[in-house]
């Protein structure tokens, strides 16, 4: 469990992280989303004590990272800036980490296998492709068998097979009951694996929600229905979880909580003619862009408003 409370980081005039409150719970993958520069990496660095908060706090399993006696066994992290000695082999890199943290060699072998690095384990990390480097970073993050796993943009540089591998790996780690926190600036990528989403823009919390709720709130499961007898159709469709809106005197209704197919069947059963039956599709990407539009414009420098 990761708990951020009023977490804030300022660099001079710039507020990179602005009073963030969120929990990352165990047993599921939580996606950490936001456009470039939203403050994701800064937040992750504060979680593992690489940056000190200017205000507020963040804890992992109830304690600040530095207070854990065996931090590598508590939180495994892959952050964007890699700190792998280029002259060292993948195997040696993991062995050094294992030695200094009281982790047995057998675990190093297991992690090399898990990340598919067997054939390059004895090669220098400096010669690795971005994808291989990511795999080595993940092997290092999982070395201590941590209950909390945190990965910053883990699919960067991976080929489609690698992307699929990461997805399965994250789902597996969550299924084992671990806390899995993974950042991305791509909604579609995160939605495939994350159940919960924390969305930030300009350092602020924009949403703390589930993939399902985000789509629903954006109007993603609304069906537009036009009928000659809206009052009778309303009555026929009414039920738990069903919401129907429509202007008085208008033929058009907007229905949430029922699929178009079901609405069509109910209308037919009651002999009510329909003129239109249109499911409104809102993609996750659209929902995300709607939510973060202001934050992106700010960073794109295209705002025409007066500066404070
Ligand atoms: N060491 C630093 N000094 C000054 N400003 C910084 C520093 N680190 C980050 N920032 C600024 O803080 C803001 C948040 O940056 P951060 O890297 O955390 O965002 P991000 O969401 O991870 O973005 P990206 O998706 O591009 O990696 C940015 O505007 C960035 O320029």
mmCIF file of C-alpha atoms and ligand atoms in Angstrom:
data_model
loop_
_atom_site.group_PDB
_atom_site.id
_atom_site.type_symbol
_atom_site.label_atom_id
_atom_site.label_comp_id
_atom_site.label_asym_id
_atom_site.label_seq_id
_atom_site.Cartn_x
_atom_site.Cartn_y
_atom_site.Cartn_z
ATOM 1 C CA UNK A 1 0.000 0.000 0.000
ATOM 2 C CA UNK A 2 1.326 3.417 -0.981
ATOM 3 C CA UNK A 3 -0.248 6.446 0.721
ATOM 4 C CA UNK A 4 0.379 10.013 -0.430
ATOM 5 C CA UNK A 5 -0.943 12.843 1.704
ATOM 6 C CA UNK A 6 -0.756 16.427 0.453
ATOM 7 C CA UNK A 7 2.425 15.378 -1.297
ATOM 8 C CA UNK A 8 4.126 18.424 -2.793
ATOM 9 C CA UNK A 9 7.375 19.096 -4.645
ATOM 10 C CA UNK A 10 8.536 22.510 -5.748
ATOM 11 C CA UNK A 11 11.621 23.273 -7.801
ATOM 12 C CA UNK A 12 12.072 27.002 -7.291
ATOM 13 C CA UNK A 13 9.008 28.665 -8.805
ATOM 14 C CA UNK A 14 7.832 25.433 -10.421
ATOM 15 C CA UNK A 15 5.399 23.206 -8.530
ATOM 16 C CA UNK A 16 5.984 19.758 -10.039
ATOM 17 C CA UNK A 17 3.703 17.915 -7.586
ATOM 18 C CA UNK A 18 0.864 19.816 -5.986
ATOM 19 C CA UNK A 19 -0.799 18.494 -2.796
ATOM 20 C CA UNK A 20 -1.451 14.989 -4.087
ATOM 21 C CA UNK A 21 -3.640 12.676 -2.017
ATOM 22 C CA UNK A 22 -3.997 9.069 -3.169
ATOM 23 C CA UNK A 23 -3.724 5.445 -2.082
ATOM 24 C CA UNK A 24 -2.315 2.628 -4.183
ATOM 25 C CA UNK A 25 -3.830 -0.621 -2.960
ATOM 26 C CA UNK A 26 -2.441 -4.155 -3.032
ATOM 27 C CA UNK A 27 -3.778 -6.951 -5.234
ATOM 28 C CA UNK A 28 -4.343 -4.862 -8.330
ATOM 29 C CA UNK A 29 -2.490 -2.845 -10.932
ATOM 30 C CA UNK A 30 -2.900 0.907 -10.486
ATOM 31 C CA UNK A 31 -2.077 3.036 -13.507
ATOM 32 C CA UNK A 32 -0.458 6.438 -12.919
ATOM 33 C CA UNK A 33 -1.406 8.586 -15.868
ATOM 34 C CA UNK A 34 -0.770 12.109 -16.987
ATOM 35 C CA UNK A 35 0.591 14.036 -19.930
ATOM 36 C CA UNK A 36 4.301 14.759 -20.195
ATOM 37 C CA UNK A 37 5.525 16.877 -17.332
ATOM 38 C CA UNK A 38 2.507 16.110 -15.129
ATOM 39 C CA UNK A 39 4.684 15.123 -12.183
ATOM 40 C CA UNK A 40 4.597 11.315 -12.380
ATOM 41 C CA UNK A 41 8.329 10.692 -12.234
ATOM 42 C CA UNK A 42 8.789 13.249 -9.471
ATOM 43 C CA UNK A 43 6.073 11.535 -7.426
ATOM 44 C CA UNK A 44 7.701 8.143 -7.950
ATOM 45 C CA UNK A 45 11.108 9.494 -6.987
ATOM 46 C CA UNK A 46 9.607 10.800 -3.745
ATOM 47 C CA UNK A 47 8.028 7.416 -3.034
ATOM 48 C CA UNK A 48 11.456 5.787 -2.956
ATOM 49 C CA UNK A 49 13.198 8.701 -1.288
ATOM 50 C CA UNK A 50 15.254 9.890 -4.290
ATOM 51 C CA UNK A 51 13.644 13.308 -3.887
ATOM 52 C CA UNK A 52 12.466 14.866 -0.638
ATOM 53 C CA UNK A 53 8.941 16.318 -0.592
ATOM 54 C CA UNK A 54 8.669 20.076 -0.111
ATOM 55 C CA UNK A 55 5.446 19.374 1.763
ATOM 56 C CA UNK A 56 3.209 16.484 2.783
ATOM 57 C CA UNK A 57 4.311 12.875 2.939
ATOM 58 C CA UNK A 58 4.294 9.552 1.195
ATOM 59 C CA UNK A 59 4.617 6.148 2.844
ATOM 60 C CA UNK A 60 4.937 2.549 1.715
ATOM 61 C CA UNK A 61 3.216 0.078 4.016
ATOM 62 C CA UNK A 62 2.919 2.744 6.674
ATOM 63 C CA UNK A 63 6.533 3.947 6.688
ATOM 64 C CA UNK A 64 8.637 6.337 4.712
ATOM 65 C CA UNK A 65 10.853 4.402 2.294
ATOM 66 C CA UNK A 66 14.077 5.279 4.105
ATOM 67 C CA UNK A 67 12.674 3.940 7.358
ATOM 68 C CA UNK A 68 12.389 0.403 6.016
ATOM 69 C CA UNK A 69 15.226 -1.828 7.176
ATOM 70 C CA UNK A 70 15.351 -3.722 3.858
ATOM 71 C CA UNK A 71 13.960 -1.259 1.294
ATOM 72 C CA UNK A 72 14.829 -3.396 -1.774
ATOM 73 C CA UNK A 73 12.708 -6.200 -0.327
ATOM 74 C CA UNK A 74 9.911 -3.707 0.349
ATOM 75 C CA UNK A 75 9.675 -1.734 -2.887
ATOM 76 C CA UNK A 76 11.055 -2.745 -6.260
ATOM 77 C CA UNK A 77 11.297 0.230 -8.567
ATOM 78 C CA UNK A 78 12.182 0.835 -12.179
ATOM 79 C CA UNK A 79 12.607 4.532 -12.759
ATOM 80 C CA UNK A 80 13.361 6.204 -16.054
ATOM 81 C CA UNK A 81 16.925 7.159 -15.275
ATOM 82 C CA UNK A 82 18.799 3.887 -15.337
ATOM 83 C CA UNK A 83 21.732 3.487 -13.005
ATOM 84 C CA UNK A 84 23.394 0.466 -14.505
ATOM 85 C CA UNK A 85 27.159 0.447 -14.899
ATOM 86 C CA UNK A 86 27.671 0.099 -18.693
ATOM 87 C CA UNK A 87 30.814 -2.016 -18.301
ATOM 88 C CA UNK A 88 29.156 -4.548 -16.045
ATOM 89 C CA UNK A 89 27.349 -7.628 -17.326
ATOM 90 C CA UNK A 90 23.649 -8.081 -16.580
ATOM 91 C CA UNK A 91 24.513 -10.995 -14.317
ATOM 92 C CA UNK A 92 27.161 -9.026 -12.397
ATOM 93 C CA UNK A 93 24.832 -6.057 -12.013
ATOM 94 C CA UNK A 94 22.217 -8.263 -10.379
ATOM 95 C CA UNK A 95 24.831 -10.137 -8.311
ATOM 96 C CA UNK A 96 26.197 -6.877 -6.858
ATOM 97 C CA UNK A 97 22.681 -5.856 -5.866
ATOM 98 C CA UNK A 98 21.968 -9.309 -4.428
ATOM 99 C CA UNK A 99 25.221 -9.385 -2.421
ATOM 100 C CA UNK A 100 24.679 -5.985 -0.865
ATOM 101 C CA UNK A 101 21.111 -6.857 0.116
ATOM 102 C CA UNK A 102 21.510 -10.401 1.415
ATOM 103 C CA UNK A 103 19.670 -11.956 -1.524
ATOM 104 C CA UNK A 104 20.757 -15.485 -2.646
ATOM 105 C CA UNK A 105 22.298 -16.146 -6.065
ATOM 106 C CA UNK A 106 19.446 -18.488 -6.928
ATOM 107 C CA UNK A 107 17.150 -15.456 -6.995
ATOM 108 C CA UNK A 108 19.457 -13.751 -9.543
ATOM 109 C CA UNK A 109 19.174 -16.800 -11.819
ATOM 110 C CA UNK A 110 15.412 -16.829 -11.394
ATOM 111 C CA UNK A 111 15.084 -13.162 -12.326
ATOM 112 C CA UNK A 112 17.308 -13.581 -15.401
ATOM 113 C CA UNK A 113 15.021 -16.364 -16.524
ATOM 114 C CA UNK A 114 11.828 -14.474 -15.694
ATOM 115 C CA UNK A 115 12.934 -11.482 -17.752
ATOM 116 C CA UNK A 116 14.195 -13.607 -20.662
ATOM 117 C CA UNK A 117 17.775 -12.345 -20.371
ATOM 118 C CA UNK A 118 19.498 -15.766 -20.340
ATOM 119 C CA UNK A 119 21.236 -15.343 -23.703
ATOM 120 C CA UNK A 120 22.655 -11.902 -22.873
ATOM 121 C CA UNK A 121 23.249 -12.255 -19.144
ATOM 122 C CA UNK A 122 27.039 -12.344 -19.644
ATOM 123 C CA UNK A 123 27.108 -9.348 -21.977
ATOM 124 C CA UNK A 124 27.942 -5.829 -20.884
ATOM 125 C CA UNK A 125 24.861 -3.758 -20.057
ATOM 126 C CA UNK A 126 26.357 -0.888 -22.082
ATOM 127 C CA UNK A 127 25.694 -2.828 -25.290
ATOM 128 C CA UNK A 128 22.032 -3.473 -24.441
ATOM 129 C CA UNK A 129 19.129 -2.190 -26.502
ATOM 130 C CA UNK A 130 16.570 -0.035 -24.713
ATOM 131 C CA UNK A 131 14.283 -3.064 -24.414
ATOM 132 C CA UNK A 132 16.993 -5.258 -22.905
ATOM 133 C CA UNK A 133 17.861 -2.461 -20.485
ATOM 134 C CA UNK A 134 14.204 -2.276 -19.431
ATOM 135 C CA UNK A 135 14.167 -6.024 -18.811
ATOM 136 C CA UNK A 136 17.336 -5.776 -16.728
ATOM 137 C CA UNK A 137 15.809 -2.895 -14.766
ATOM 138 C CA UNK A 138 12.748 -5.025 -14.089
ATOM 139 C CA UNK A 139 14.891 -7.980 -13.031
ATOM 140 C CA UNK A 140 16.626 -5.661 -10.536
ATOM 141 C CA UNK A 141 13.308 -4.270 -9.311
ATOM 142 C CA UNK A 142 11.960 -7.755 -8.586
ATOM 143 C CA UNK A 143 15.179 -9.130 -7.122
ATOM 144 C CA UNK A 144 14.179 -8.513 -3.510
ATOM 145 C CA UNK A 145 10.760 -10.173 -4.007
ATOM 146 C CA UNK A 146 9.103 -6.879 -2.982
ATOM 147 C CA UNK A 147 5.463 -6.552 -1.928
ATOM 148 C CA UNK A 148 5.298 -3.238 -3.779
ATOM 149 C CA UNK A 149 6.409 -2.853 -7.378
ATOM 150 C CA UNK A 150 6.675 0.536 -9.039
ATOM 151 C CA UNK A 151 7.558 0.998 -12.692
ATOM 152 C CA UNK A 152 7.954 4.317 -14.521
ATOM 153 C CA UNK A 153 6.960 3.968 -18.210
ATOM 154 C CA UNK A 154 7.992 0.289 -18.321
ATOM 155 C CA UNK A 155 6.998 -0.377 -21.934
ATOM 156 C CA UNK A 156 9.230 2.381 -23.301
ATOM 157 C CA UNK A 157 11.450 0.860 -25.939
ATOM 158 C CA UNK A 158 9.846 -2.574 -25.865
ATOM 159 C CA UNK A 159 8.705 -4.374 -29.005
ATOM 160 C CA UNK A 160 5.115 -5.748 -29.171
ATOM 161 C CA UNK A 161 6.178 -9.050 -27.650
ATOM 162 C CA UNK A 162 7.889 -7.199 -24.819
ATOM 163 C CA UNK A 163 4.790 -5.050 -24.243
ATOM 164 C CA UNK A 164 2.641 -8.168 -23.960
ATOM 165 C CA UNK A 165 5.195 -9.741 -21.628
ATOM 166 C CA UNK A 166 5.079 -6.682 -19.334
ATOM 167 C CA UNK A 167 1.287 -6.743 -19.273
ATOM 168 C CA UNK A 168 1.220 -10.389 -18.227
ATOM 169 C CA UNK A 169 3.980 -9.835 -15.708
ATOM 170 C CA UNK A 170 2.132 -6.935 -14.041
ATOM 171 C CA UNK A 171 -1.150 -8.850 -13.942
ATOM 172 C CA UNK A 172 0.672 -11.813 -12.399
ATOM 173 C CA UNK A 173 2.357 -9.665 -9.730
ATOM 174 C CA UNK A 174 -1.004 -8.129 -8.790
ATOM 175 C CA UNK A 175 -2.650 -11.559 -8.676
ATOM 176 C CA UNK A 176 -0.002 -12.566 -6.127
ATOM 177 C CA UNK A 177 -1.350 -9.787 -3.911
ATOM 178 C CA UNK A 178 1.377 -7.216 -4.557
ATOM 179 C CA UNK A 179 0.864 -3.492 -4.869
ATOM 180 C CA UNK A 180 1.652 -2.611 -8.497
ATOM 181 C CA UNK A 181 1.998 1.049 -9.508
ATOM 182 C CA UNK A 182 2.828 1.775 -13.123
ATOM 183 C CA UNK A 183 3.104 5.111 -14.894
ATOM 184 C CA UNK A 184 2.417 5.990 -18.499
ATOM 185 C CA UNK A 185 1.322 8.911 -20.623
ATOM 186 C CA UNK A 186 -0.660 6.537 -22.846
ATOM 187 C CA UNK A 187 -4.157 5.733 -21.686
ATOM 188 C CA UNK A 188 -4.787 2.786 -24.009
ATOM 189 C CA UNK A 189 -1.653 1.078 -22.829
ATOM 190 C CA UNK A 190 -2.512 1.396 -19.156
ATOM 191 C CA UNK A 191 -6.195 0.541 -19.569
ATOM 192 C CA UNK A 192 -5.240 -2.920 -20.828
ATOM 193 C CA UNK A 193 -3.652 -3.855 -17.551
ATOM 194 C CA UNK A 194 -4.744 -1.439 -14.813
ATOM 195 C CA UNK A 195 -7.922 -1.757 -12.834
ATOM 196 C CA UNK A 196 -7.529 1.490 -10.969
ATOM 197 C CA UNK A 197 -6.294 4.821 -12.330
ATOM 198 C CA UNK A 198 -4.693 7.838 -10.731
ATOM 199 C CA UNK A 199 -4.605 10.677 -13.244
ATOM 200 C CA UNK A 200 -2.542 13.825 -12.768
ATOM 201 C CA UNK A 201 -2.023 17.025 -14.721
ATOM 202 C CA UNK A 202 0.250 19.930 -13.806
ATOM 203 C CA UNK A 203 1.083 18.150 -10.574
ATOM 204 C CA UNK A 204 -2.546 17.997 -9.441
ATOM 205 C CA UNK A 205 -4.847 15.053 -8.954
ATOM 206 C CA UNK A 206 -7.411 15.034 -11.776
ATOM 207 C CA UNK A 207 -9.043 11.664 -11.105
ATOM 208 C CA UNK A 208 -8.783 8.700 -8.758
ATOM 209 C CA UNK A 209 -11.077 6.227 -10.438
ATOM 210 C CA UNK A 210 -11.536 2.890 -12.193
ATOM 211 C CA UNK A 211 -11.276 2.358 -15.931
ATOM 212 C CA UNK A 212 -14.958 1.415 -15.926
ATOM 213 C CA UNK A 213 -16.091 4.572 -14.092
ATOM 214 C CA UNK A 214 -13.953 6.854 -16.234
ATOM 215 C CA UNK A 215 -15.685 5.638 -19.386
ATOM 216 C CA UNK A 216 -19.092 5.796 -17.742
ATOM 217 C CA UNK A 217 -18.578 9.345 -16.472
ATOM 218 C CA UNK A 218 -17.460 10.439 -19.921
ATOM 219 C CA UNK A 219 -20.808 9.198 -21.262
ATOM 220 C CA UNK A 220 -19.311 6.047 -22.745
ATOM 221 C CA UNK A 221 -22.246 3.789 -22.024
ATOM 222 C CA UNK A 222 -25.020 6.149 -23.050
ATOM 223 C CA UNK A 223 -27.481 5.181 -25.761
ATOM 224 C CA UNK A 224 -29.429 7.853 -27.628
ATOM 225 C CA UNK A 225 -32.972 6.693 -28.393
ATOM 226 C CA UNK A 226 -35.639 8.541 -30.381
ATOM 227 C CA UNK A 227 -39.188 7.296 -30.160
ATOM 228 C CA UNK A 228 -42.771 8.359 -30.843
ATOM 229 C CA UNK A 229 -43.715 7.606 -27.253
ATOM 230 C CA UNK A 230 -40.910 8.643 -24.897
ATOM 231 C CA UNK A 231 -43.098 8.496 -21.778
ATOM 232 C CA UNK A 232 -44.097 4.880 -22.352
ATOM 233 C CA UNK A 233 -40.540 3.864 -23.295
ATOM 234 C CA UNK A 234 -39.213 5.502 -20.133
ATOM 235 C CA UNK A 235 -41.637 3.485 -18.027
ATOM 236 C CA UNK A 236 -40.773 0.273 -19.861
ATOM 237 C CA UNK A 237 -37.004 0.756 -19.423
ATOM 238 C CA UNK A 238 -37.031 1.949 -15.800
ATOM 239 C CA UNK A 239 -35.154 -0.281 -13.383
ATOM 240 C CA UNK A 240 -32.240 -0.418 -10.958
ATOM 241 C CA UNK A 241 -29.067 1.152 -12.342
ATOM 242 C CA UNK A 242 -30.882 2.645 -15.335
ATOM 243 C CA UNK A 243 -30.828 6.404 -15.791
ATOM 244 C CA UNK A 244 -32.945 8.136 -18.423
ATOM 245 C CA UNK A 245 -32.850 11.812 -19.320
ATOM 246 C CA UNK A 246 -34.602 13.794 -22.004
ATOM 247 C CA UNK A 247 -36.178 17.198 -22.525
ATOM 248 C CA UNK A 248 -39.921 17.502 -22.082
ATOM 249 C CA UNK A 249 -41.643 17.397 -25.449
ATOM 250 C CA UNK A 250 -38.607 15.911 -27.168
ATOM 251 C CA UNK A 251 -38.638 12.533 -28.897
ATOM 252 C CA UNK A 252 -35.083 11.915 -27.811
ATOM 253 C CA UNK A 253 -33.987 10.094 -24.650
ATOM 254 C CA UNK A 254 -30.499 9.379 -23.358
ATOM 255 C CA UNK A 255 -30.284 6.069 -21.558
ATOM 256 C CA UNK A 256 -27.400 4.870 -19.403
ATOM 257 C CA UNK A 257 -27.150 1.471 -17.768
ATOM 258 C CA UNK A 258 -28.704 -0.578 -20.597
ATOM 259 C CA UNK A 259 -27.133 -1.776 -23.838
ATOM 260 C CA UNK A 260 -28.719 -0.694 -27.138
ATOM 261 C CA UNK A 261 -29.724 -4.274 -27.910
ATOM 262 C CA UNK A 262 -31.745 -4.553 -24.677
ATOM 263 C CA UNK A 263 -33.455 -1.211 -25.301
ATOM 264 C CA UNK A 264 -34.448 -2.370 -28.785
ATOM 265 C CA UNK A 265 -35.871 -5.617 -27.430
ATOM 266 C CA UNK A 266 -37.875 -3.904 -24.675
ATOM 267 C CA UNK A 267 -39.277 -1.383 -27.191
ATOM 268 C CA UNK A 268 -40.316 -4.222 -29.536
ATOM 269 C CA UNK A 269 -41.962 -6.148 -26.682
ATOM 270 C CA UNK A 270 -44.063 -3.092 -25.886
ATOM 271 C CA UNK A 271 -44.787 -2.280 -29.508
ATOM 272 C CA UNK A 272 -43.056 1.103 -29.249
ATOM 273 C CA UNK A 273 -41.612 2.388 -32.535
ATOM 274 C CA UNK A 274 -38.008 3.627 -32.451
ATOM 275 C CA UNK A 275 -36.596 6.182 -34.878
ATOM 276 C CA UNK A 276 -33.067 6.046 -33.562
ATOM 277 C CA UNK A 277 -30.980 3.732 -31.383
ATOM 278 C CA UNK A 278 -27.379 4.939 -31.190
ATOM 279 C CA UNK A 279 -24.782 3.797 -28.656
ATOM 280 C CA UNK A 280 -22.466 6.705 -27.849
ATOM 281 C CA UNK A 281 -18.900 5.517 -28.030
ATOM 282 C CA UNK A 282 -16.359 7.358 -25.972
ATOM 283 C CA UNK A 283 -12.915 5.878 -26.171
ATOM 284 C CA UNK A 284 -10.725 5.806 -23.111
ATOM 285 C CA UNK A 285 -8.268 7.976 -24.972
ATOM 286 C CA UNK A 286 -10.984 10.620 -25.500
ATOM 287 C CA UNK A 287 -12.013 10.455 -21.844
ATOM 288 C CA UNK A 288 -8.388 10.904 -20.809
ATOM 289 C CA UNK A 289 -7.802 13.758 -23.229
ATOM 290 C CA UNK A 290 -10.937 15.517 -22.027
ATOM 291 C CA UNK A 291 -9.757 15.266 -18.474
ATOM 292 C CA UNK A 292 -6.201 16.434 -19.133
ATOM 293 C CA UNK A 293 -6.851 18.980 -21.903
ATOM 294 C CA UNK A 294 -6.106 22.010 -19.728
ATOM 295 C CA UNK A 295 -2.963 20.448 -18.376
ATOM 296 C CA UNK A 296 -1.680 19.667 -21.859
ATOM 297 C CA UNK A 297 -2.476 23.130 -23.207
ATOM 298 C CA UNK A 298 -0.574 24.657 -20.362
ATOM 299 C CA UNK A 299 2.525 22.653 -21.228
ATOM 300 C CA UNK A 300 2.120 23.218 -24.949
ATOM 301 C CA UNK A 301 2.393 26.951 -24.296
ATOM 302 C CA UNK A 302 -0.628 27.744 -26.457
ATOM 303 C CA UNK A 303 -2.770 29.374 -23.772
ATOM 304 C CA UNK A 304 -3.780 32.852 -24.776
ATOM 305 C CA UNK A 305 -4.946 33.893 -21.300
ATOM 306 C CA UNK A 306 -3.092 36.513 -19.310
ATOM 307 C CA UNK A 307 -0.250 35.236 -17.191
ATOM 308 C CA UNK A 308 -0.493 35.794 -13.466
HETATM 309 N N1 LIG B 1 15.103 18.490 -11.003
HETATM 310 C C1 LIG B 1 14.179 19.313 -11.512
HETATM 311 N N2 LIG B 1 14.371 20.643 -11.523
HETATM 312 C C2 LIG B 1 13.447 21.497 -12.030
HETATM 313 N N3 LIG B 1 12.275 21.104 -12.545
HETATM 314 C C3 LIG B 1 12.011 19.797 -12.572
HETATM 315 C C4 LIG B 1 12.937 18.826 -12.054
HETATM 316 N N4 LIG B 1 12.389 17.599 -12.199
HETATM 317 C C5 LIG B 1 11.188 17.784 -12.792
HETATM 318 N N5 LIG B 1 10.961 19.097 -13.008
HETATM 319 C C6 LIG B 1 9.735 19.678 -13.615
HETATM 320 O O1 LIG B 1 8.627 19.183 -12.902
HETATM 321 C C7 LIG B 1 7.556 18.879 -13.777
HETATM 322 C C8 LIG B 1 7.139 17.437 -13.596
HETATM 323 O O2 LIG B 1 8.131 16.588 -14.142
HETATM 324 P P1 LIG B 1 8.039 14.993 -14.123
HETATM 325 O O3 LIG B 1 9.265 14.486 -14.814
HETATM 326 O O4 LIG B 1 7.779 14.524 -12.762
HETATM 327 O O5 LIG B 1 6.762 14.731 -15.031
HETATM 328 P P2 LIG B 1 6.258 13.394 -15.707
HETATM 329 O O6 LIG B 1 4.805 13.348 -15.495
HETATM 330 O O7 LIG B 1 7.061 12.242 -15.217
HETATM 331 O O8 LIG B 1 6.552 13.636 -17.238
HETATM 332 P P3 LIG B 1 7.028 12.639 -18.402
HETATM 333 O O9 LIG B 1 5.841 11.823 -18.784
HETATM 334 O O10 LIG B 1 7.430 13.596 -19.460
HETATM 335 O O11 LIG B 1 8.160 11.840 -17.853
HETATM 336 C C9 LIG B 1 8.034 19.204 -15.174
HETATM 337 O O12 LIG B 1 7.555 20.473 -15.531
HETATM 338 C C10 LIG B 1 9.539 19.203 -15.052
HETATM 339 O O13 LIG B 1 10.112 20.085 -15.956
#
